[in-house]
Amino acid sequence: MAEAGKKRPRPVPVPTSITRPFWDAAKQGKLVLQHCRRCGTWQYWPRPVCIRCISRDLEWREAAGRGVVYSFTVTRLPAEGFEGHEPYVLVSVDLPEGTRMMAHLVNCPIERVRIGMPVRVVWEKLTEEITLPQFEPAA
Ligand code: ZN
């Protein structure tokens, strides 16, 4: 348990063979999603097969990097691994590609978060290997 009020480094994702292309693109500030060559479905998070037709014929395509808040939650109590970061906002974002992505919302006062709010992706470099996508209000 972290000292009360002390901000500790947040957990760092560990790439796998399936998620490696996502993290490699993120390092370059590009949001990529899996796209099924067989049925055209986009999906997030990365998986070995298409969630619609179970095809393994998936490719990575760059996404627009914007979306609209579908839902959100404000975390005010310390959660394991995020002690000292509260309060923070997690958003579920509808992407124009047709899938949904969950991430932190940054650069936005909590009282201004709204369902339907346009957002765009921003990047936070956590380590040399991991750059994390987050969202902020679109201008
Ligand atoms: Zn498919």
Tab-separated table of C-alpha atoms and ligand atoms in Angstrom:
chain	number	residue	atom	x	y	z
A	1	MET	CA	0.000	0.000	0.000
A	2	ALA	CA	1.380	3.363	-1.012
A	3	GLU	CA	1.714	6.239	1.428
A	4	ALA	CA	-1.485	8.279	1.571
A	5	GLY	CA	-1.562	11.059	-0.988
A	6	LYS	CA	1.668	9.947	-2.601
A	7	LYS	CA	1.532	9.535	-6.358
A	8	ARG	CA	3.228	6.356	-7.466
A	9	PRO	CA	4.200	5.414	-11.009
A	10	ARG	CA	1.259	3.934	-12.847
A	11	PRO	CA	1.337	0.345	-14.097
A	12	VAL	CA	3.038	-0.077	-17.463
A	13	PRO	CA	1.452	-2.365	-20.060
A	14	VAL	CA	3.552	-5.324	-21.214
A	15	PRO	CA	3.325	-5.999	-24.968
A	16	THR	CA	2.516	-9.521	-26.117
A	17	SER	CA	2.950	-11.068	-29.559
A	18	ILE	CA	-0.615	-9.968	-30.320
A	19	THR	CA	-0.411	-6.408	-28.958
A	20	ARG	CA	3.146	-5.579	-30.116
A	21	PRO	CA	2.039	-3.795	-33.357
A	22	PHE	CA	-0.308	-1.585	-31.329
A	23	TRP	CA	2.481	-0.492	-28.969
A	24	ASP	CA	5.016	-0.050	-31.784
A	25	ALA	CA	2.605	2.331	-33.568
A	26	ALA	CA	1.797	4.115	-30.296
A	27	LYS	CA	5.488	4.911	-29.881
A	28	GLN	CA	5.187	6.878	-33.125
A	29	GLY	CA	1.981	8.611	-32.010
A	30	LYS	CA	-0.242	6.503	-34.238
A	31	LEU	CA	-3.423	4.842	-33.056
A	32	VAL	CA	-3.851	1.568	-34.921
A	33	LEU	CA	-6.681	-0.900	-34.671
A	34	GLN	CA	-7.192	-4.382	-35.989
A	35	HIS	CA	-9.286	-4.605	-39.147
A	36	CYS	CA	-10.650	-7.859	-40.519
A	37	ARG	CA	-9.828	-8.365	-44.195
A	38	ARG	CA	-12.617	-10.917	-44.500
A	39	CYS	CA	-15.635	-9.064	-43.087
A	40	GLY	CA	-14.425	-5.480	-42.582
A	41	THR	CA	-14.917	-5.362	-38.807
A	42	TRP	CA	-12.659	-3.112	-36.741
A	43	GLN	CA	-11.815	-4.170	-33.226
A	44	TYR	CA	-10.176	-2.944	-30.074
A	45	TRP	CA	-8.575	-4.451	-27.986
A	46	PRO	CA	-6.165	-6.616	-29.972
A	47	ARG	CA	-7.103	-10.287	-30.320
A	48	PRO	CA	-5.867	-13.229	-32.401
A	49	VAL	CA	-9.163	-13.534	-34.316
A	50	CYS	CA	-11.960	-11.318	-35.628
A	51	ILE	CA	-14.709	-10.881	-33.038
A	52	ARG	CA	-17.369	-11.118	-35.748
A	53	CYS	CA	-16.343	-13.880	-38.148
A	54	ILE	CA	-13.468	-15.572	-36.252
A	55	SER	CA	-11.121	-15.049	-39.213
A	56	ARG	CA	-7.424	-14.814	-38.440
A	57	ASP	CA	-6.947	-12.582	-41.494
A	58	LEU	CA	-6.491	-9.366	-39.513
A	59	GLU	CA	-4.480	-6.328	-40.460
A	60	TRP	CA	-3.474	-3.209	-38.541
A	61	ARG	CA	-4.846	0.071	-39.846
A	62	GLU	CA	-4.360	3.567	-38.587
A	63	ALA	CA	-7.460	5.003	-36.926
A	64	ALA	CA	-8.638	8.604	-37.018
A	65	GLY	CA	-7.567	9.116	-33.413
A	66	ARG	CA	-10.778	10.816	-32.402
A	67	GLY	CA	-14.191	9.841	-31.135
A	68	VAL	CA	-17.101	10.680	-28.888
A	69	VAL	CA	-17.508	9.831	-25.199
A	70	TYR	CA	-19.963	6.949	-24.924
A	71	SER	CA	-19.705	6.700	-21.141
A	72	PHE	CA	-17.347	7.615	-18.328
A	73	THR	CA	-16.600	7.033	-14.677
A	74	VAL	CA	-14.832	9.222	-12.146
A	75	THR	CA	-12.502	7.300	-9.841
A	76	ARG	CA	-12.171	9.122	-6.545
A	77	LEU	CA	-10.878	6.320	-4.327
A	78	PRO	CA	-7.369	4.880	-4.580
A	79	ALA	CA	-7.275	1.860	-6.868
A	80	GLU	CA	-4.377	-0.586	-6.716
A	81	GLY	CA	-1.577	0.647	-8.941
A	82	PHE	CA	-3.074	4.125	-9.315
A	83	GLU	CA	-2.696	5.417	-5.757
A	84	GLY	CA	-2.260	9.178	-5.707
A	85	HIS	CA	-3.634	9.642	-9.216
A	86	GLU	CA	-7.246	10.042	-8.022
A	87	PRO	CA	-9.474	11.609	-8.924
A	88	TYR	CA	-9.253	10.574	-12.556
A	89	VAL	CA	-11.683	9.896	-15.359
A	90	LEU	CA	-11.966	6.759	-17.460
A	91	VAL	CA	-13.871	7.125	-20.689
A	92	SER	CA	-15.356	4.646	-23.093
A	93	VAL	CA	-15.074	6.275	-26.506
A	94	ASP	CA	-17.029	5.470	-29.648
A	95	LEU	CA	-14.519	5.584	-32.489
A	96	PRO	CA	-15.671	6.479	-36.009
A	97	GLU	CA	-14.260	3.146	-37.201
A	98	GLY	CA	-17.120	1.443	-35.373
A	99	THR	CA	-15.483	0.086	-32.269
A	100	ARG	CA	-15.127	1.403	-28.737
A	101	MET	CA	-11.991	2.103	-26.716
A	102	MET	CA	-11.474	2.691	-23.000
A	103	ALA	CA	-8.764	5.040	-21.745
A	104	HIS	CA	-8.041	7.845	-19.321
A	105	LEU	CA	-9.408	11.306	-20.063
A	106	VAL	CA	-6.850	14.055	-19.483
A	107	ASN	CA	-6.660	17.835	-19.863
A	108	CYS	CA	-10.286	18.170	-18.823
A	109	PRO	CA	-11.787	19.327	-15.509
A	110	ILE	CA	-13.917	16.491	-14.094
A	111	GLU	CA	-17.053	18.646	-13.944
A	112	ARG	CA	-16.830	19.263	-17.705
A	113	VAL	CA	-16.894	15.618	-18.806
A	114	ARG	CA	-20.053	14.785	-20.752
A	115	ILE	CA	-21.445	11.857	-22.661
A	116	GLY	CA	-21.331	12.791	-26.337
A	117	MET	CA	-18.273	15.016	-25.886
A	118	PRO	CA	-15.894	14.930	-28.869
A	119	VAL	CA	-12.401	13.769	-27.894
A	120	ARG	CA	-9.090	13.085	-29.577
A	121	VAL	CA	-6.216	10.842	-28.660
A	122	VAL	CA	-3.140	12.224	-26.902
A	123	TRP	CA	-0.035	10.314	-25.954
A	124	GLU	CA	1.891	9.919	-22.717
A	125	LYS	CA	5.327	8.355	-22.926
A	126	LEU	CA	5.623	6.067	-19.903
A	127	THR	CA	8.879	4.303	-20.826
A	128	GLU	CA	11.132	3.921	-23.867
A	129	GLU	CA	8.888	1.060	-24.972
A	130	ILE	CA	5.415	2.173	-23.925
A	131	THR	CA	3.558	5.287	-25.012
A	132	LEU	CA	0.019	5.260	-23.692
A	133	PRO	CA	-3.017	6.521	-25.621
A	134	GLN	CA	-5.361	8.733	-23.652
A	135	PHE	CA	-8.106	11.116	-24.702
A	136	GLU	CA	-8.624	14.843	-24.262
A	137	PRO	CA	-11.454	17.135	-25.312
A	138	ALA	CA	-11.309	17.977	-29.015
A	139	ALA	CA	-11.111	21.713	-29.557
B	1	ZN	ZN	-14.171	-10.696	-39.626
